[in-house]
XYZ file of C-alpha atoms in Angstrom:
431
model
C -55.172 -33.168 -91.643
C -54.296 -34.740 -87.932
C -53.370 -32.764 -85.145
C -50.190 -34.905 -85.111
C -49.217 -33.622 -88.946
C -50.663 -30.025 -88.316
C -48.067 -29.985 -85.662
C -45.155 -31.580 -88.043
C -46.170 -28.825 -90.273
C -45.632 -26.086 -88.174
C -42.357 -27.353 -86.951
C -41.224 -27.411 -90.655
C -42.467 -23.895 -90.827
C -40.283 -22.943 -87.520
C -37.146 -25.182 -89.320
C -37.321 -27.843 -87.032
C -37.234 -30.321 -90.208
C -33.743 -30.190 -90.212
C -33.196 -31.666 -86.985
C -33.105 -35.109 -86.562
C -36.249 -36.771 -85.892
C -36.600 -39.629 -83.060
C -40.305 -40.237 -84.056
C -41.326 -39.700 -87.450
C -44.892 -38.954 -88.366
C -46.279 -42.598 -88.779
C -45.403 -43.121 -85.504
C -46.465 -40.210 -83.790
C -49.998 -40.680 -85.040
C -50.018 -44.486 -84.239
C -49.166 -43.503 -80.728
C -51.978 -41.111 -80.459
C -54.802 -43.293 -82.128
C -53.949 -45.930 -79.492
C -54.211 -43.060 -76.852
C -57.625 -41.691 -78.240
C -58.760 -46.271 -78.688
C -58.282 -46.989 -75.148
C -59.552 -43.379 -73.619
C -56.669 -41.547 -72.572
C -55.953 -37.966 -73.006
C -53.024 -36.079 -74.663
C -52.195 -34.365 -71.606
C -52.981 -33.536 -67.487
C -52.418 -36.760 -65.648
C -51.866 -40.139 -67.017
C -51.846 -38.591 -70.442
C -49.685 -39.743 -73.357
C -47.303 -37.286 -72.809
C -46.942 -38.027 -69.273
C -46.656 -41.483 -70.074
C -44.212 -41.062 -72.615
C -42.257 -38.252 -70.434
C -41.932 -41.446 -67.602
C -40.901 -44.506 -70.004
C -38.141 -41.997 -71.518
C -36.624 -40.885 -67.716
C -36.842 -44.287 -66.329
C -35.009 -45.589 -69.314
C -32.454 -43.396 -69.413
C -31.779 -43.401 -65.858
C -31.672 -47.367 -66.203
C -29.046 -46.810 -69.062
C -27.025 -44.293 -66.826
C -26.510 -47.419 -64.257
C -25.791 -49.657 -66.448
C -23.004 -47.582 -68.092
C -21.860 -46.941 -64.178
C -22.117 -50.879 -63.177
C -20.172 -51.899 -66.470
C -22.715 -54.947 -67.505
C -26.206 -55.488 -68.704
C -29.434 -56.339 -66.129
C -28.791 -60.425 -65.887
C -25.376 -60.124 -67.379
C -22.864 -62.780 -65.487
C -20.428 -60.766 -65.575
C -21.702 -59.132 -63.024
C -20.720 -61.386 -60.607
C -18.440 -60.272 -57.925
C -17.852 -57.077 -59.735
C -18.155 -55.151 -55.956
C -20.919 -53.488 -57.093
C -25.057 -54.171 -58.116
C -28.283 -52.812 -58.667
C -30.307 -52.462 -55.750
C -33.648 -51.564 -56.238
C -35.571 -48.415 -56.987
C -36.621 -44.806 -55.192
C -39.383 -43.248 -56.230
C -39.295 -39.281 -56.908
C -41.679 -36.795 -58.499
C -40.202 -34.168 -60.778
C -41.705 -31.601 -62.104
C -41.732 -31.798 -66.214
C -43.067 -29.439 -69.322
C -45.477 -32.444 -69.275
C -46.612 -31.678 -65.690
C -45.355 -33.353 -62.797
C -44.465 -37.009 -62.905
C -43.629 -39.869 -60.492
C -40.356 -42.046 -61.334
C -38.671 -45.054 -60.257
C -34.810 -43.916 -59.903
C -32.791 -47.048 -60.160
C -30.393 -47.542 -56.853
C -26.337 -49.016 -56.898
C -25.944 -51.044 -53.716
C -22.622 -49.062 -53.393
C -24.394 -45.869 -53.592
C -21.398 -44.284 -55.897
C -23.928 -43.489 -58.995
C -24.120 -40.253 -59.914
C -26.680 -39.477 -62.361
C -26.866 -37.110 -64.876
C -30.510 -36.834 -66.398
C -32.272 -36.314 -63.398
C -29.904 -35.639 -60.524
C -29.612 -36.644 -56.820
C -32.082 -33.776 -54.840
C -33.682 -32.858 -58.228
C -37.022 -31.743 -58.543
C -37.393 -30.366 -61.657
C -35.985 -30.517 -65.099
C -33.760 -27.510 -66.497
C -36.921 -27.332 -69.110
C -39.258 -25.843 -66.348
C -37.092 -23.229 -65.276
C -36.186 -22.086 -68.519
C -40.466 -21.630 -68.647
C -40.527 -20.058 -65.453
C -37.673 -17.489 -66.455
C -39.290 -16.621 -69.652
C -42.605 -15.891 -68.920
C -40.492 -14.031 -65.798
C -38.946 -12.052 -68.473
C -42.115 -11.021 -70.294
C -42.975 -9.469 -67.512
C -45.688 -11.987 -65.700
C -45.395 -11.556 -62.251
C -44.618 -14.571 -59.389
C -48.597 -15.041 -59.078
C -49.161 -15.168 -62.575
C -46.495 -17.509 -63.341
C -48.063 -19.739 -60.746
C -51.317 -19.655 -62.310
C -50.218 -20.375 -65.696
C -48.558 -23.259 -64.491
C -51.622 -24.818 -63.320
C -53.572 -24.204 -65.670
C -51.484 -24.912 -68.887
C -48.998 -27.577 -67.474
C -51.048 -28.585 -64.161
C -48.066 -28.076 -62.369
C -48.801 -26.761 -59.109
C -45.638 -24.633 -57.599
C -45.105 -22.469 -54.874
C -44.766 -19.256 -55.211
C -41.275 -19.343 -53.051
C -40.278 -21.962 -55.790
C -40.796 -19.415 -58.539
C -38.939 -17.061 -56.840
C -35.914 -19.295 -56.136
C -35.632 -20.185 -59.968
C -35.766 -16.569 -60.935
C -33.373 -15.897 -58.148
C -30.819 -18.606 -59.696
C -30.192 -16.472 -62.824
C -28.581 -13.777 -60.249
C -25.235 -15.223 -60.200
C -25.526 -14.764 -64.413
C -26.444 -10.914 -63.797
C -23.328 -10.620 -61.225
C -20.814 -12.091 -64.569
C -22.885 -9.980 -66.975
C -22.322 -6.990 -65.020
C -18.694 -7.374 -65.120
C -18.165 -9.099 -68.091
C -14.920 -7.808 -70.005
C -15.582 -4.577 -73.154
C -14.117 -3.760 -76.199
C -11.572 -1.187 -75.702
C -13.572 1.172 -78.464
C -17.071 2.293 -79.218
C -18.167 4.396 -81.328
C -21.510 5.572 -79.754
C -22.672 4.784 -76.511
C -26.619 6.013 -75.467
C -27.436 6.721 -71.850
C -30.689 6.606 -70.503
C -33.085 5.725 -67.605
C -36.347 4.388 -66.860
C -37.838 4.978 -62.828
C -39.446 2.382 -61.052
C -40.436 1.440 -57.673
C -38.580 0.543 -55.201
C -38.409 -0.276 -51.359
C -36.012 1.262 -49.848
C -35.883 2.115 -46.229
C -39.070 0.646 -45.366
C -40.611 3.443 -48.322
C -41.242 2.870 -51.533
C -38.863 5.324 -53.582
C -39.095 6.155 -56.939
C -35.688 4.949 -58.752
C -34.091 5.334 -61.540
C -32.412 2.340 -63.685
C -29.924 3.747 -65.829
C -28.616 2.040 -68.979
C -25.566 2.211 -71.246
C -25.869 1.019 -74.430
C -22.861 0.346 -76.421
C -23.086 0.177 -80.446
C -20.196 -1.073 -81.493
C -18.077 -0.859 -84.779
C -20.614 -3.366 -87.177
C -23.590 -1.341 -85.726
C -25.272 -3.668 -83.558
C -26.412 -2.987 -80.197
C -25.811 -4.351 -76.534
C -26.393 -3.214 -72.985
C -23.356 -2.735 -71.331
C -24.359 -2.530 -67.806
C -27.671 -1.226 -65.786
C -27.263 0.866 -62.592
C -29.763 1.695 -60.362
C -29.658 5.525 -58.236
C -32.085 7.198 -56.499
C -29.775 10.556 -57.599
C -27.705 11.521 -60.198
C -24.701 13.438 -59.720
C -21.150 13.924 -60.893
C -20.062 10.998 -58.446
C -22.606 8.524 -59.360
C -21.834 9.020 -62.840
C -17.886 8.822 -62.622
C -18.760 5.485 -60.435
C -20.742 4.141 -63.996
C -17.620 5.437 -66.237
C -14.892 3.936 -64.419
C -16.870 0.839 -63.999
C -16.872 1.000 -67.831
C -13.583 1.566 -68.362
C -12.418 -1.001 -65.467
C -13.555 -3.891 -67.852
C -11.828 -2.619 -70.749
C -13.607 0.434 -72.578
C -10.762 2.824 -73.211
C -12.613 5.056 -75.589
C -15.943 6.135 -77.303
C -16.021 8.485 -80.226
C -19.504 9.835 -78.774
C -21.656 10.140 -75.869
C -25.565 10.417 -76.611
C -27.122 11.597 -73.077
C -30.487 13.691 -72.368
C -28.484 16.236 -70.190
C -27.969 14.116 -67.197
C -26.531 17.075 -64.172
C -22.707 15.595 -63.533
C -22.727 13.240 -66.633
C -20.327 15.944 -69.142
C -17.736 16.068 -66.136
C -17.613 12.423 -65.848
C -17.275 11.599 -69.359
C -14.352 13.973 -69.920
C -12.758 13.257 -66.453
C -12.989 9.142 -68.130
C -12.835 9.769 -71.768
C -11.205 13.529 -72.368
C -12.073 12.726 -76.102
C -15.097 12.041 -76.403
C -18.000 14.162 -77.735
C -20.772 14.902 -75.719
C -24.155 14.715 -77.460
C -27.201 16.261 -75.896
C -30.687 13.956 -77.266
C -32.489 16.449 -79.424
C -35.898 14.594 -78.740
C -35.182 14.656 -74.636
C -34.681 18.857 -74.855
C -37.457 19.184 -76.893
C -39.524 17.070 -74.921
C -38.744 19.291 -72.107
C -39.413 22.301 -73.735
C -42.704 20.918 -74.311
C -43.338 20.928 -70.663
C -43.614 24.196 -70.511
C -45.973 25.006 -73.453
C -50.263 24.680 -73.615
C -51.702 21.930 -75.240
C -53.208 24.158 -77.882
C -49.776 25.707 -78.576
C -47.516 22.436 -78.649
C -48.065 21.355 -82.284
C -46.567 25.127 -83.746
C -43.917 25.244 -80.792
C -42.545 21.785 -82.166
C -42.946 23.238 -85.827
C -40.722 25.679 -85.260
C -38.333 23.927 -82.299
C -37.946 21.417 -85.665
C -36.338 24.614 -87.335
C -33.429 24.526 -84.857
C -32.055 21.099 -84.640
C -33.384 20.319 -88.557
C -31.205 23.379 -89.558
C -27.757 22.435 -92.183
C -25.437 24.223 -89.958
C -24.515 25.650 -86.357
C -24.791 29.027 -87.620
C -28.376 28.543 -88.992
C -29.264 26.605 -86.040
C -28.291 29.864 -83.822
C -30.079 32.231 -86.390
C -33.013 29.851 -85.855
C -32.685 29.910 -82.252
C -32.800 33.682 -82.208
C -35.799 34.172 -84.196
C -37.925 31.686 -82.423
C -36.871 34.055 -79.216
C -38.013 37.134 -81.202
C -41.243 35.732 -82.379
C -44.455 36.395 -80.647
C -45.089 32.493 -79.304
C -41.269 32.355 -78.468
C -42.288 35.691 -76.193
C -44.589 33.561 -74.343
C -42.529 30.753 -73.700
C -38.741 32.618 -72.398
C -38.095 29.390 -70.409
C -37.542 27.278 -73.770
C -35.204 29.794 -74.615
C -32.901 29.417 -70.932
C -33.226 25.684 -71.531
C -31.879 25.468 -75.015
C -29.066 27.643 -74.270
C -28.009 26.252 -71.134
C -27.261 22.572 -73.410
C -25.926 24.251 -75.963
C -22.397 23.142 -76.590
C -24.014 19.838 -76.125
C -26.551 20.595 -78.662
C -24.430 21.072 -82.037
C -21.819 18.503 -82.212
C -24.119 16.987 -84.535
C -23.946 19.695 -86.854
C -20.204 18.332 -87.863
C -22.100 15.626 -89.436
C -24.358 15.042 -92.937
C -27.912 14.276 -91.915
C -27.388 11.129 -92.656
C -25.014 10.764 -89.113
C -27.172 13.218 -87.462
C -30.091 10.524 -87.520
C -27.905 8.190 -85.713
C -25.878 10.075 -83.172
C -28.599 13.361 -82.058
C -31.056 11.430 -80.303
C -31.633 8.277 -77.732
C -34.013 6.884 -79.954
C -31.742 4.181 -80.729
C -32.287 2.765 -77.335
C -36.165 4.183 -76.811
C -36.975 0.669 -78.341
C -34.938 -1.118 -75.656
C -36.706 0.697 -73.392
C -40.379 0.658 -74.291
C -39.521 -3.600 -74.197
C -38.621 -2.690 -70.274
C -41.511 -0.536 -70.079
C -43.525 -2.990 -70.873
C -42.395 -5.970 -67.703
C -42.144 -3.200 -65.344
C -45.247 -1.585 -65.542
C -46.732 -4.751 -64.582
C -45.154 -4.396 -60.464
C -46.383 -2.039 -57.988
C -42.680 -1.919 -57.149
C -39.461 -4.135 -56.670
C -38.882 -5.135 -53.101
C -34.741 -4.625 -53.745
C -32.710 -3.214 -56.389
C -31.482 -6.168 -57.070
C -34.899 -7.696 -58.045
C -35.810 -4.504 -60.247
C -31.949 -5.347 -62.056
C -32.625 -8.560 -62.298
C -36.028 -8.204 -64.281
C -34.267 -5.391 -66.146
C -31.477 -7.774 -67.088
C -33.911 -10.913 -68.381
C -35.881 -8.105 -70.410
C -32.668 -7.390 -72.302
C -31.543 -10.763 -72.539
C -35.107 -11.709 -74.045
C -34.318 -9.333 -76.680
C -30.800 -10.049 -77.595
C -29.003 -7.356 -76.214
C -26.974 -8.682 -73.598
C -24.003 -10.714 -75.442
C -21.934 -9.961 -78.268
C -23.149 -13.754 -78.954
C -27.072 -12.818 -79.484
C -26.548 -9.297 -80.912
C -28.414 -10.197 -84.585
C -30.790 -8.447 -86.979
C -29.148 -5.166 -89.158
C -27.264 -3.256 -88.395
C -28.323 0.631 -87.519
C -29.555 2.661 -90.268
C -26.831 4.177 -92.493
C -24.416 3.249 -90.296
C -21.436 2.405 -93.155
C -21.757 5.915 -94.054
C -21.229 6.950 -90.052
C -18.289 4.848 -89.618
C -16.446 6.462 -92.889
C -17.740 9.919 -91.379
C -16.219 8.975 -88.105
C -12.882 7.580 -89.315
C -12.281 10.765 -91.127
C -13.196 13.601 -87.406
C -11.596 10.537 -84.922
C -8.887 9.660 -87.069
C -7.148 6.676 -86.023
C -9.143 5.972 -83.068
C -11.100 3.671 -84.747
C -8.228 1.702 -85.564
C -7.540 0.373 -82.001
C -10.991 -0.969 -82.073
């Protein structure tokens, strides 16, 4: 098999078959065995593609002047008509094929306009939407440069690279403030700390994120803050700013005991129910325990939160305290009763609900994605840059717009939403 039809296969395999095809197979491979009989390559300079890349521009920048003069190259008509070609400029843009030099045809008038490759352009949409996605996987501005030049033997600045990434800001700015649905029924805070300059110093930060699932179960990132504290004001800042674009109400808050975050939430949504993340306390716990000792401490720590009501949850509580490892460890003890109103709200609910609503789980996969691009920066030179990588992260992964939320839904989450309609009754409703 050709590399021409290996690559026709795998586009049927991605469902590219279905779209309409400009060159069909016979002619694809004609082109290339013409390109391999006379000694020129696929790709870098003067390649096919190149070539190909060139003839298409130049054409349709020759048809875009023709539809603007109103007649055909040699057509009489012409005549008189106040306006003619005049000529050619030559440009070089920069293409997925690499960078190319065309001829840009000229209106004596100067009143064309065109579309396809536009007056002060430099580069086709195509290479920044490469540029932003490798941005997004976390590839810093060096990187990108070098991948350029070696895959596409495009050679860009590193200032260019930045400008592209920087264009997407404007996006981030609408995103941020993009209208809500008036209900949720969960909504997951979290945080992930970076780097940041700040002051000349770099700071250690923290990025928080909301994340909103919403009546059919799917998830979306409803905003991203970044803090170098929390407090009760910072937080009430983040909940107004919810509610400003529309979010009236959430059945249930799922936090990792955040200091100021309970006052907030009932000072913006008296009626909501604050959950403390199970996994969060007892990670904390942990902190406190020896290595040796942190297999049986979780063990029994599992006896708490796994336990079928509050009362057995308490009882469990109690004798972990009595028991000879809980003796050693009096701090676990101060820690789980300090969260504990915002510990068994959960219990209300069948397992099945608990495994959706007591931890921030949900949202630890959005977050090991962010991991993932950030850990690849000593640190962000503004908050704004560290939001805007933070923001193309999510986007990458669909959880940005109602529009890309896809995939199924959360796990048992039918069986939530009949749980939740009958403890919020008729909240739902407005939703």
């Amino acid at each position: 098999m050709s590399d021409v039809q290996d690559a026709v296969e795998v586009g049927r395999r991605r469902g590219d078959a279905d779209e309409p095809r400009l060159v069909d197979q016979q002619q694809a491979e004609a082109l290339v065995a013409q390109a391999r009989e006379r000694g020129v390559e696929l790709l870098g300079d003067g390649g096919l593609l190149r070539q190909m890349s060139k003839a298409v521009l130049e054409r349709a920048l020759a048809e875009e002047l023709t539809d603007h003069l109103g007649y055909e190259v040699g057509d009489p008509t012409g005549q008189g008509s106040g306006n003619s070609r005049n000529g050619y400029s030559s440009k070089t843009v920069l293409t997925e094929a690499g960078a190319i030099e065309i001829d840009v045809p000229r209106d004596r008038n100067g009143t064309h306009e065109p579309k396809i490759v536009r007056k002060g352009q430099r580069r086709l949409d195509g290479i920044g939407k490469i540029v932003i996605g490798l941005y997004a996987r976390g590839m810093t501005v060096r990187d990108i440069q070098a991948h350029l030049a070696e895959i596409y033997d495009i050679g860009v600045s590193p200032d260019l690279i930045s400008k592209i990434t920087d264009e997407v800001l404007d996006e981030v700015k609408e995103w941020q403030t993009r209208p809500l649905d008036a209900v949720w029924p969960v909504v997951f805070l979290d945080a992930i700390v970076c780097k940041v300059r700040d002051g000349g110093m770099v700071r250690n930060k923290a990025a928080h994120l909301a994340v909103g699932v919403d009546v059919d179960g799917k998830k979306e990132v409803l905003g991203i803050w970044v803090e170098q504290t929390e407090g009760a004001k910072f937080w009430l800042r983040v909940m107004n700013d919810l509610r400003a674009r529309g979010l009236h109400d959430v059945l249930i808050v799922v936090c990792d005991g955040l200091v100021g975050l309970p006052a907030a939430i009932e000072a913006v949504w008296p009626d909501a129910l604050v959950q403390t993340c199970i996994v969060h306390l007892t990670r904390a716990s942990l902190r406190w325990v020896n290595y040796a000792d942190r297999k049986k401490v979780a063990a029994q720590l599992r006896l708490i939160y796994g336990a079928p009501t509050e009362q057995a949850a308490r009882d469990a509580l109690d004798a972990w305290t009595d028991s000879e490892i809980g003796r050693q460890y009096p701090a676990i003890r101060r820690q789980w009763d300090a969260a504990w109103e915002q510990v068994i709200p959960f219990f209300a609910f069948p397992p099945e609900v608990r495994k959706v609503i007591y931890t921030t789980n949900m949202i630890e996969s959005i977050n090991y994605q962010l991991r993932k691009i950030t850990k690849t920066r000593g640190h962000f030179p503004t908050d704004e840059a560290l939001i805007k990588l933070l923001y193309l992260g999510c986007r990458q992964i669909g959880r940005t717009a109602r529009a890309s939320r896809g995939g199924r839904s959360t796990y048992n989450w039918k069986i939530a939403m009949n749980q939740f309609d009958i403890m919020f009754p008729g909240r739902l409703d407005k939703a």
